[in-house]
Coordinates of C-alpha atoms and ligand atoms in Angstrom, one line a residue:
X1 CA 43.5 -2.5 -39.2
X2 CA 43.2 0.3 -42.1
X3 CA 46.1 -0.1 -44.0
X4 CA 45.0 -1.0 -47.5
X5 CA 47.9 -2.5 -49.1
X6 CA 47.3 -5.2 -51.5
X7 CA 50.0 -7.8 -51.1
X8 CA 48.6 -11.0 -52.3
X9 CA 49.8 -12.7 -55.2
X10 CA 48.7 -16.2 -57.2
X11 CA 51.4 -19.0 -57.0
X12 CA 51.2 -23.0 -58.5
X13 CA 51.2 -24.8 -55.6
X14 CA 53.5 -27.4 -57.8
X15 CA 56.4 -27.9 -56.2
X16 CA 58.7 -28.2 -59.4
X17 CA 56.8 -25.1 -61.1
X18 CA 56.0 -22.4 -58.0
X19 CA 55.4 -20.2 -60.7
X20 CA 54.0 -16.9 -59.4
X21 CA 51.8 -14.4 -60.9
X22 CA 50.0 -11.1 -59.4
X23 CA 46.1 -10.6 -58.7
X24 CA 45.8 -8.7 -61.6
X25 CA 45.2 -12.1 -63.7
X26 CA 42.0 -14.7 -63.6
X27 CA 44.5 -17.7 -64.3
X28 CA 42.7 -20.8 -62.2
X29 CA 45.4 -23.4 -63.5
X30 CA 49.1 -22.5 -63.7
X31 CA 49.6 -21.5 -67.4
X32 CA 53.2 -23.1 -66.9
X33 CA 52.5 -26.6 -65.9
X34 CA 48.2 -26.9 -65.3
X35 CA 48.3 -27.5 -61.7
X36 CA 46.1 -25.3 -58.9
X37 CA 46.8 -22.2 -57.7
X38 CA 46.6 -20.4 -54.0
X39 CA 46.5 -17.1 -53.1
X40 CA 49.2 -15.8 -51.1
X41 CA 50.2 -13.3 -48.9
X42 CA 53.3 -11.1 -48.1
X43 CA 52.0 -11.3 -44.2
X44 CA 54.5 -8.6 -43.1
X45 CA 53.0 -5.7 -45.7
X46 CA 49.4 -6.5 -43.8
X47 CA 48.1 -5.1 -40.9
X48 CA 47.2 -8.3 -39.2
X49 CA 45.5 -7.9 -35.6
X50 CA 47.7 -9.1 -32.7
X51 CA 44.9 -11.5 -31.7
X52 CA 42.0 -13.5 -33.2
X53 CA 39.5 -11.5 -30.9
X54 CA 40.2 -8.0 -32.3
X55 CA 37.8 -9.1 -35.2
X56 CA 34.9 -9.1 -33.0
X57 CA 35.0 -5.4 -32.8
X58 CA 33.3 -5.1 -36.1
X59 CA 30.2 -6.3 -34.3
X60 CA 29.4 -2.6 -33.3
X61 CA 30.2 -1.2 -36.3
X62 CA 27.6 -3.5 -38.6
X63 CA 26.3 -0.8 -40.5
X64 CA 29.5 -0.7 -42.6
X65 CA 29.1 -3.2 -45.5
X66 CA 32.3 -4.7 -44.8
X67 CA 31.9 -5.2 -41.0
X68 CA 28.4 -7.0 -41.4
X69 CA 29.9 -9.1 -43.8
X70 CA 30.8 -12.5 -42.0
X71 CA 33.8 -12.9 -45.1
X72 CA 35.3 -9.6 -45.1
X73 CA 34.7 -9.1 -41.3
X74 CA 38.2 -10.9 -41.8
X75 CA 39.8 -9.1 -44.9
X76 CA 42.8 -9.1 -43.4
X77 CA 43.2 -12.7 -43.9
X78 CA 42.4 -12.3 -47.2
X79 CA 43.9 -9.3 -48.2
X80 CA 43.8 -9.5 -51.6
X81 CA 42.2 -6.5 -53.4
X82 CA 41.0 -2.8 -52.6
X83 CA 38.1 -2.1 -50.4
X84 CA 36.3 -1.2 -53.4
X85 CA 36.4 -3.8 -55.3
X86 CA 35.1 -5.9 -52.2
X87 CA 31.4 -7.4 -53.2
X88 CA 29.3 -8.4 -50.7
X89 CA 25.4 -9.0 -50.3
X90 CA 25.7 -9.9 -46.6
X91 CA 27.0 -13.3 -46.5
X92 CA 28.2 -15.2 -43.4
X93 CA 25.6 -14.3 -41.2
X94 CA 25.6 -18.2 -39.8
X95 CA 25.0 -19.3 -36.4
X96 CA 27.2 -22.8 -34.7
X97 CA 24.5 -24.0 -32.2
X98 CA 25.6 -26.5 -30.1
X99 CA 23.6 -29.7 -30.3
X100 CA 23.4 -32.1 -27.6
X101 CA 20.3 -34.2 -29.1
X102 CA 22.9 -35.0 -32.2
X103 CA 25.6 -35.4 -29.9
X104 CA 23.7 -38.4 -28.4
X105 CA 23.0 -39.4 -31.9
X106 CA 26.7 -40.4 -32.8
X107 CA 27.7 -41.0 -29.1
X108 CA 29.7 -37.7 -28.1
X109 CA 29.3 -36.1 -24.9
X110 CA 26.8 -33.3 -23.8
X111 CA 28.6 -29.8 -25.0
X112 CA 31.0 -31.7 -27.4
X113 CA 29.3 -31.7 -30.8
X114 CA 29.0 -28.3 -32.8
X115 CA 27.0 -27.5 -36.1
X116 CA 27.8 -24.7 -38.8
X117 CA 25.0 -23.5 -40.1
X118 CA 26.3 -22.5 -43.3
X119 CA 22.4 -23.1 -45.1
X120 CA 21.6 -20.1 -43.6
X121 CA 23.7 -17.4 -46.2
X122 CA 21.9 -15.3 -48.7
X123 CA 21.7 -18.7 -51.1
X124 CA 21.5 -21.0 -49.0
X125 CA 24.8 -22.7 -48.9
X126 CA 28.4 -21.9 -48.1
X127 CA 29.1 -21.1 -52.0
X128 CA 28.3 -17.7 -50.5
X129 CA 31.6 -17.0 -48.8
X130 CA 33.8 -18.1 -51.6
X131 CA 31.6 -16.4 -54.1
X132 CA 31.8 -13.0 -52.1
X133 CA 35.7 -13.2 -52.5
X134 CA 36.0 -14.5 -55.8
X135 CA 33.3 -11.5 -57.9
X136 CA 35.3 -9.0 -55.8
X137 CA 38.4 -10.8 -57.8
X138 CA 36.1 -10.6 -61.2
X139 CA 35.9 -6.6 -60.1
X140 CA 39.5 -6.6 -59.7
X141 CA 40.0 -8.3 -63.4
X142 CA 37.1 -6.5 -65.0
X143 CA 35.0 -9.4 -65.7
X144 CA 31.7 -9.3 -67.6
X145 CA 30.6 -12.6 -68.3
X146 CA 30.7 -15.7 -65.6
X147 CA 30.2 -19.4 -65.7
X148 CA 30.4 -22.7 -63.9
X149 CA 29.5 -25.9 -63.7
X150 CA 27.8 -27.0 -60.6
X151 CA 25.7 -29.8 -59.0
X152 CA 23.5 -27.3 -58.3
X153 CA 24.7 -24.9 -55.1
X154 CA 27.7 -23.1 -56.9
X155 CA 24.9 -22.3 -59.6
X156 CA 22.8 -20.7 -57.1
X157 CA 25.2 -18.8 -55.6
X158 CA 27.1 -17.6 -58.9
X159 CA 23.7 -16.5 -60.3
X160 CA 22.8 -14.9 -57.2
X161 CA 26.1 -12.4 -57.0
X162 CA 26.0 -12.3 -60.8
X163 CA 23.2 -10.3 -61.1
X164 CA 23.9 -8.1 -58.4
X165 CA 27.2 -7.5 -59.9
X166 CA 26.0 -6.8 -63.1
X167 CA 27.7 -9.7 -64.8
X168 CA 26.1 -12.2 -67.3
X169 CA 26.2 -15.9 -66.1
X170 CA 26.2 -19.7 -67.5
X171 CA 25.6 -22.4 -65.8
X172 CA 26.5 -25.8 -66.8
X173 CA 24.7 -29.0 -65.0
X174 CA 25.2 -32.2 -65.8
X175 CA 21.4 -34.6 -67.2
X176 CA 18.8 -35.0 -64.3
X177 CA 21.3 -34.8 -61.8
X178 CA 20.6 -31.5 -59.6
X179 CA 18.1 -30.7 -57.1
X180 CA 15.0 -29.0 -58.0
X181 CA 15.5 -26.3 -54.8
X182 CA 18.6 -25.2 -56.5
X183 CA 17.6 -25.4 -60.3
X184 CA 14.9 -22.8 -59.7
X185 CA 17.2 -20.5 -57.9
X186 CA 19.5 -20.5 -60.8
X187 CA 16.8 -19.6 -63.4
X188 CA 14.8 -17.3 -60.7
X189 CA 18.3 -15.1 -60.5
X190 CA 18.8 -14.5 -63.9
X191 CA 21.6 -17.2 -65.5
X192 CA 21.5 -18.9 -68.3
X193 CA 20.8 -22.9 -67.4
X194 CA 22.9 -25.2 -70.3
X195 CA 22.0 -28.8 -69.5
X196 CA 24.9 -31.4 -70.8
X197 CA 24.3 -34.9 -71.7
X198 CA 26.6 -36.1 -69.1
X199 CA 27.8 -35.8 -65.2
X200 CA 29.4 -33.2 -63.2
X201 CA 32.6 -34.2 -64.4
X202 CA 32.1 -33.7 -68.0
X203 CA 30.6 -30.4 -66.9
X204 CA 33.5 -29.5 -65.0
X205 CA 35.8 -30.4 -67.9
X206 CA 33.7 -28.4 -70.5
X207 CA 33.5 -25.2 -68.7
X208 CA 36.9 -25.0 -68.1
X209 CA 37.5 -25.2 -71.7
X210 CA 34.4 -22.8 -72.3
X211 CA 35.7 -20.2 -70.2
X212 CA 39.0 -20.4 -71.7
X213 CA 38.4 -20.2 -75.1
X214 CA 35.4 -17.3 -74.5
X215 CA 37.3 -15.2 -71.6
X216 CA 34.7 -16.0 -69.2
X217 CA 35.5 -15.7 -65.7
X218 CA 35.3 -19.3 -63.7
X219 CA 33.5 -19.6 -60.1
X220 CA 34.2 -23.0 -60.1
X221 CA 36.2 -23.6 -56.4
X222 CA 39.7 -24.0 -58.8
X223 CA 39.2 -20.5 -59.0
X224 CA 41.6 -19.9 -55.5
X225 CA 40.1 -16.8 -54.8
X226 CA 37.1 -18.6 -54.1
X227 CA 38.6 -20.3 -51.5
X228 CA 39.8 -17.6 -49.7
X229 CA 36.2 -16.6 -48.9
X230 CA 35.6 -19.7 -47.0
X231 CA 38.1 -19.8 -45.4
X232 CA 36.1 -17.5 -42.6
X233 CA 33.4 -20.5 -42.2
X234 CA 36.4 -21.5 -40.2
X235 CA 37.0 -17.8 -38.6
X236 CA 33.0 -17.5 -37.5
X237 CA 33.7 -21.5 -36.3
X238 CA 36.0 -20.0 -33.8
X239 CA 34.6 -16.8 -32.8
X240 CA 31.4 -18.5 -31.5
X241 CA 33.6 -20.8 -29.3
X242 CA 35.1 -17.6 -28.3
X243 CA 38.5 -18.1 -30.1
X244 CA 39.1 -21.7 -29.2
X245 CA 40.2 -24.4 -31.4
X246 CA 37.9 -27.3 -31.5
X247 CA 39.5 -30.6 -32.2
X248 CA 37.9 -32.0 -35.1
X249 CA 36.2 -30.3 -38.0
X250 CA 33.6 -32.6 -40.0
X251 CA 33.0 -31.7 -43.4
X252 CA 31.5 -33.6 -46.8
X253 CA 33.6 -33.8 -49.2
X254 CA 32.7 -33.2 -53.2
X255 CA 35.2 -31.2 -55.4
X256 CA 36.7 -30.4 -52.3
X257 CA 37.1 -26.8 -52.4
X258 CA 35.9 -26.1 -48.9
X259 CA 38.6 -29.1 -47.2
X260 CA 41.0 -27.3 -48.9
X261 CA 40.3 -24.3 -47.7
X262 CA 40.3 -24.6 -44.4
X263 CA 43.1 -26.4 -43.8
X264 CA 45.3 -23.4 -45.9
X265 CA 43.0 -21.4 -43.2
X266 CA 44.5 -22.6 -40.3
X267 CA 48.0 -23.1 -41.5
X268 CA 47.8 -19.7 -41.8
X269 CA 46.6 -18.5 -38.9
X270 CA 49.5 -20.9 -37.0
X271 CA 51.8 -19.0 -39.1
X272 CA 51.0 -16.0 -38.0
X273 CA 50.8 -17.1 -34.4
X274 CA 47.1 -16.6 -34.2
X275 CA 46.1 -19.7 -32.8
X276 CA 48.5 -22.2 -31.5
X277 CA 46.9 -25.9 -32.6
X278 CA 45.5 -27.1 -35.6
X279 CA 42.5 -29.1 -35.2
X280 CA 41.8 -32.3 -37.1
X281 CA 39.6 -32.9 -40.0
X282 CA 37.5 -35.4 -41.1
X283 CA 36.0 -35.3 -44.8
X284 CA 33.2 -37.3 -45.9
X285 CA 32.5 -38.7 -49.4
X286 CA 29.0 -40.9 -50.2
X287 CA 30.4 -44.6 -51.0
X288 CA 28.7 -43.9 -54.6
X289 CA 31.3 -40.9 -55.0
X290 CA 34.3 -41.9 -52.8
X291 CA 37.2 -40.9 -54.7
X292 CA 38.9 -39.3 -52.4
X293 CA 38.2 -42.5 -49.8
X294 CA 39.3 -44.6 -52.5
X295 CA 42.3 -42.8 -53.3
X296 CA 43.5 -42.1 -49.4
X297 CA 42.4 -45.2 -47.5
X298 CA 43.2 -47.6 -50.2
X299 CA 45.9 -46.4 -52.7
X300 CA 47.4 -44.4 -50.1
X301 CA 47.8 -41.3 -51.7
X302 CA 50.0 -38.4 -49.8
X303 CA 50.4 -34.8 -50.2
X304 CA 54.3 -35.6 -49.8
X305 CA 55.5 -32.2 -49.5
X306 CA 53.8 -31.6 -53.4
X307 CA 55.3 -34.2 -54.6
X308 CA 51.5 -35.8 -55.3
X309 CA 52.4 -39.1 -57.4
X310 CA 50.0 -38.2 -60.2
X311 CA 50.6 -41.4 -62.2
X312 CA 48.4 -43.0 -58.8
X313 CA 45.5 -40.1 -59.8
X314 CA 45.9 -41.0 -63.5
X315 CA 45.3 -44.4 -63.1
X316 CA 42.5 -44.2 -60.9
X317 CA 40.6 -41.7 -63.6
X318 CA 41.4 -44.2 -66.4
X319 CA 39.8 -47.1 -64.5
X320 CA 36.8 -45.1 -64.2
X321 CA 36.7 -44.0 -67.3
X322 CA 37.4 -48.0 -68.8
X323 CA 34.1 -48.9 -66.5
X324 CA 32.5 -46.0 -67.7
X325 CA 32.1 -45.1 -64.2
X326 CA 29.6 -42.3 -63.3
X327 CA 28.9 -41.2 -59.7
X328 CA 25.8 -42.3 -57.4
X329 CA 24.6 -40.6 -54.4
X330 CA 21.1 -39.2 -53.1
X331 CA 23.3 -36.6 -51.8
X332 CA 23.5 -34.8 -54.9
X333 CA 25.6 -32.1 -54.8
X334 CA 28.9 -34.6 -53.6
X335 CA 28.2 -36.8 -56.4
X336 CA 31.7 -36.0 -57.8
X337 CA 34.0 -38.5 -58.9
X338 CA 36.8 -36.4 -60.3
X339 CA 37.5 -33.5 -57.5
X340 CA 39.1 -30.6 -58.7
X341 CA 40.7 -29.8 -55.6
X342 CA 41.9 -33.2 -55.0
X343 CA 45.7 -32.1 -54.5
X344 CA 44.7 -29.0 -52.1
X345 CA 43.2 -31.5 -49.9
X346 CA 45.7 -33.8 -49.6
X347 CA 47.4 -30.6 -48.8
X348 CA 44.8 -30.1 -45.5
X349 CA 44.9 -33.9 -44.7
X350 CA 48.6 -33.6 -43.7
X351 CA 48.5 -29.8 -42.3
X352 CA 45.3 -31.5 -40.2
X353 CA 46.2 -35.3 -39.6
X354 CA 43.1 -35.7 -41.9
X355 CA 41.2 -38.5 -42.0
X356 CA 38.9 -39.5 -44.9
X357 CA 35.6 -41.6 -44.6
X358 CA 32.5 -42.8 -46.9
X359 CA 28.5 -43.5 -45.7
X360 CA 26.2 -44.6 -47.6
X361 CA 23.3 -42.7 -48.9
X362 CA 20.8 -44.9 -46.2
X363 CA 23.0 -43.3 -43.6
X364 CA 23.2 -39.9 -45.1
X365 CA 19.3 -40.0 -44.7
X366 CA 19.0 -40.9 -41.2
X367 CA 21.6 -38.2 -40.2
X368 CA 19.5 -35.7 -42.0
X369 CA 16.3 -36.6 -40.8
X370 CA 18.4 -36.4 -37.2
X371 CA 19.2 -33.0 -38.2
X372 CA 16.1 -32.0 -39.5
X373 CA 14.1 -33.2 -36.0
X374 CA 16.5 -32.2 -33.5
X375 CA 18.8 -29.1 -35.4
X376 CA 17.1 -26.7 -38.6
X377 CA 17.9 -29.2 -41.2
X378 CA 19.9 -29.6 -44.1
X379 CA 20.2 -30.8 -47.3
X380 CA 21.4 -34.3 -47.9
X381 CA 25.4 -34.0 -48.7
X382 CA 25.6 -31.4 -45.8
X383 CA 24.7 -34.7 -43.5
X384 CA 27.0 -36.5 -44.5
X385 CA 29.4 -34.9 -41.8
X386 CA 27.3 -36.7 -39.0
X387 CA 26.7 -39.6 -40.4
X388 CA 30.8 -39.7 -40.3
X389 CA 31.2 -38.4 -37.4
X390 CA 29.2 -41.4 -36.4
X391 CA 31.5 -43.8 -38.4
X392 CA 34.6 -41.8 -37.0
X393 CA 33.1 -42.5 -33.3
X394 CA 32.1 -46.1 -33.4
X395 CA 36.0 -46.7 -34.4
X396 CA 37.0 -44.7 -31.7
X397 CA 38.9 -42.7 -34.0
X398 CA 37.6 -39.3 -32.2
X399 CA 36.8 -39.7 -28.9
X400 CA 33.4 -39.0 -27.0
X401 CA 34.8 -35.7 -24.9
X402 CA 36.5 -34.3 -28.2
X403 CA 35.1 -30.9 -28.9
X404 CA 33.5 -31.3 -32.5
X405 CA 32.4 -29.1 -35.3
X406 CA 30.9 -30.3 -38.4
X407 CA 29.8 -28.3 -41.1
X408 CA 26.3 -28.0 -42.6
X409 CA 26.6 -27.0 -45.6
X410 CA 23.4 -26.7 -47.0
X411 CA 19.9 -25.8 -46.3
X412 CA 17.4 -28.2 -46.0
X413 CA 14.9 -27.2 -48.3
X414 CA 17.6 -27.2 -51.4
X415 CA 17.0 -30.3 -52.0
X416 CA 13.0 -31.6 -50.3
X417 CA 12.8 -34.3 -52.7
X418 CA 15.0 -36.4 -51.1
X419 CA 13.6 -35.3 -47.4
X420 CA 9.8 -35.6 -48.7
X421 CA 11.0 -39.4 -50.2
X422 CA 12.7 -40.5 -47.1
X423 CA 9.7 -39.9 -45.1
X424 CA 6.7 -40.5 -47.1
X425 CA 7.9 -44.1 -48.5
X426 CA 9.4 -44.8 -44.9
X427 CA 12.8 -45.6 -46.2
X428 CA 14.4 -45.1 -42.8
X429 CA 14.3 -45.4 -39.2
X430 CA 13.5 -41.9 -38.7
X431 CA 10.6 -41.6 -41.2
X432 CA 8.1 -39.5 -40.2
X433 CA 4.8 -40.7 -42.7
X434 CA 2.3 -38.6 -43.3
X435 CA -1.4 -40.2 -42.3
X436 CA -4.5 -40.4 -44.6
X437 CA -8.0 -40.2 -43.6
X438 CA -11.7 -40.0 -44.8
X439 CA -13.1 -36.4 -44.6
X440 CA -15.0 -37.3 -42.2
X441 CA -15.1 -35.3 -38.5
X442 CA -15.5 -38.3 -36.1
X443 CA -12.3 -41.1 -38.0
X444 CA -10.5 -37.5 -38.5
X445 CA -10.6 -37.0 -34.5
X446 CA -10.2 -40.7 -34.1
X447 CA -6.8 -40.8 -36.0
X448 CA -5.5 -36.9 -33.8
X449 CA -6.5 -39.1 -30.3
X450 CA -4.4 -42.2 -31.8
X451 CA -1.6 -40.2 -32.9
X452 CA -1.5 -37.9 -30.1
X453 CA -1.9 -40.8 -27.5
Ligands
F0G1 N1 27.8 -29.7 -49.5 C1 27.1 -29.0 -50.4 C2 25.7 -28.6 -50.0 C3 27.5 -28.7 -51.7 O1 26.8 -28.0 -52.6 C4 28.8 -29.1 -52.0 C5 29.4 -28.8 -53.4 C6 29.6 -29.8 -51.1 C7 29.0 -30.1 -49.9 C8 31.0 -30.2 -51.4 O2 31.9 -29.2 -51.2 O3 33.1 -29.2 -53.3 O4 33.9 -28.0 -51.3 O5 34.0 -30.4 -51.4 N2 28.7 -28.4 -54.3 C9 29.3 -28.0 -55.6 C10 28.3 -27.4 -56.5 C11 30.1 -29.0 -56.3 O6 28.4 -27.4 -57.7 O7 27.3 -26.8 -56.0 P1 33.3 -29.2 -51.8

């Protein structure tokens, strides 16, 4: 497992283009034709381990900075630069607990229902994992200036390894539209906060251009090295159900970096005969920013092999854009109406059998206050996985004994607004509203014996 050759290299995952380029570059669009790149691997120069469970022998060797890392606990499956360009503060330190009180929630079976606790990495949120990967690429490149545009997590996150990586970083966020937990993270680490009069999407569109025309490096999830960090969310998935495959992973769906990476994740590790199934994957937009909904369930839209039929994409955007269309969901950080990743994940729908729901923002708030009383909370978007899971389950489209993991993406106090709303103004059938009294001993102790009784 020492062998540090570096055999990756960058290729357009067009079809007609399959340009290539080496690792050496920070491209994140294929200078050839503009469609995404992936990261791949010359699997037969790497030193892969014979079997999945060899990984957990880094346990015992924690105090290396690479072991303790839950991302490059794995570098072999991501194999892409030198051990010392390898940056890592420690993410992927997560826990899956099972949950039986949820299971009952959506209807699955005792010991069936799974939840990656991905809230709990150094910023809060799985950005972590693909930001660990993707500065150890700005190391590799030299990079001294960074920038995205975020709804708010990928700000955090980018701000947070900035500044321990010595780098200068820009965030863009789009007018009112990001949650106050992950705002002041931004600023307390050190970036510089540019507020846009517009969305996410004219965000993601600016700094794109920004970067480009300035040479900063992009942590935006089109950066593919990005993905290849979480990718392990799916790794540590398996290694705490002791190597086994579950059958369906649950995960919200926004720009749709993380869908697309784990289904490259586990097309991978069938390739290299590490596991023998791929499980299936659900991925779940809010109805106010269903593109990917809209464009699967109703327009049909296939990976085919590559051959996406763009003109279907195109169309789409210029409807929106003729209705002036912005997003709308309390779950803030999926409120993304044009996903970057949107052809990667087509991708994983067909290596997965994907399936592709929406819940409303009413149900996204019941499945987090579910989460919140009977799991360690999350932040809105992360609930949208069991809210549907719940959808998937009332169809019957996974079964009640199907072992089930959905991902938690962020932590709950990211976003309290939302949580503090839900509750106080008892907008759902979970609130939990606070009580008022008169400071007064006797109606105080009243009010404890009613409550308590
Ligand atoms: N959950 C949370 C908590 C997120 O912050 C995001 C994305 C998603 C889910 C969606 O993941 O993009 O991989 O489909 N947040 C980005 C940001 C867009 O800027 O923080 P995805």
């Amino acid at each position: 497992m020492a062998k540090q050759a570096v055999a990756a290299y960058q290729k357009c995952i067009n079809p007609d283009c399959g340009a290539e380029f080496d690792c050496g570059q920070a491209l994140f669009k294929c200078p050839n034709c503009g469609d995404l790149l992936d990261v791949l691997y010359n699997w037969d120069k790497i030193e892969v381990p014979d079997k999945l469970s060899d990984f957990r022998k880094r346990w015992a060797r924690r105090d290396n900075r690479l072991d303790f890392s839950g991302v490059w606990r794995f570098r072999e499956l991501l194999n892409f630069c030198k051990d010392k360009h390898k940056v890592t503060i420690g993410e992927g330190q997560t826990i899956l607990q099972r949950n039986d009180a949820i299971a009952a929630y959506v209807d699955v079976k005792p010991a069936c229902l799974y939840l990656q606790y991905e809230g709990l990495n150094p910023s809060g949120s799985f950005k972590d994992n693909g930001m660990s990967a993707a500065f150890s690429h700005a190391m590799v490149v030299g990079a001294k200036s960074c920038a995205c545009a975020s709804t708010g997590n990928t700000s955090a996150s980018m701000s947070l390894y900035a500044h321990h990586c010595g780098l200068k970083s820009t965030v863009f966020i789009g007018s009112g539209l990001i949650a106050f937990g992950k705002l002041s993270q931004s600023m307390d680490y050190g970036a510089q906060t540019i507020q846009i009069l517009g969305d996410f999407d004219d965000c993601m569109r600016q700094v794109q251009h920004v970067c480009s025309k300035l040479g900063m490096y992009l942590l935006n999830s089109l950066n593919p090295f990005r993905l290849e960090g979480q990718k392990t969310i799916m790794y540590r998935i398996m290694e705490q159900l002791g190597w086994e495959v579950p059958d369906w992973i649950v995960v919200p769906g926004g720009n749709l970096g993380n869908s697309s990476a784990f289904g490259k994740a586990f097309l991978e590790l069938k390739e290299l005969g590490l596991i023998e199934r791929i499980p299936r994957i659900a991925i779940i937009n809010a109805t106010g920013a269903a593109t990917l909904s809209d464009l699967v369930n109703n327009k049909r839209l296939l990976w085919n092999q590559g051959n996406v039929e763009q003109g279907v994409i195109d169309e789409y955007y210029a409807d929106l854009t003729a209705r002036g269309f912005s997003p709308h969901t309390c779950a803030s950080a999926i409120e993304i109406s044009r996903p970057v990743n949107l052809k990667k994940c087509l991708r994983t729908i067909e290596i997965c059998r994907g399936v592709v729901r929406a819940v409303t923002d009413e149900e996204i708030c019941d499945a987090k206050a579910i989460v919140g009383k009977y799991g360690l909370g999350c932040e809105p978007a992360s609930a949208a996985s069991i809210a549907g899971l719940k959808h998937l389950r009332a169809e019957g489209v996974i079964g009640a004994d199907e072992r089930i993991a959905c991902v938690l993406t962020g932590h709950p106090l990211k976003d309290p607004n939302v949580t503090v709303d839900y509750h106080k103004q008892g907008q759902g059938q979970f609130s939990n509203q606070p009580a008022e009294v008169a400071n007064d001993f006797d109606e105080i102790i009243k009010l404890v014996n009613r409550i308590n009784g």
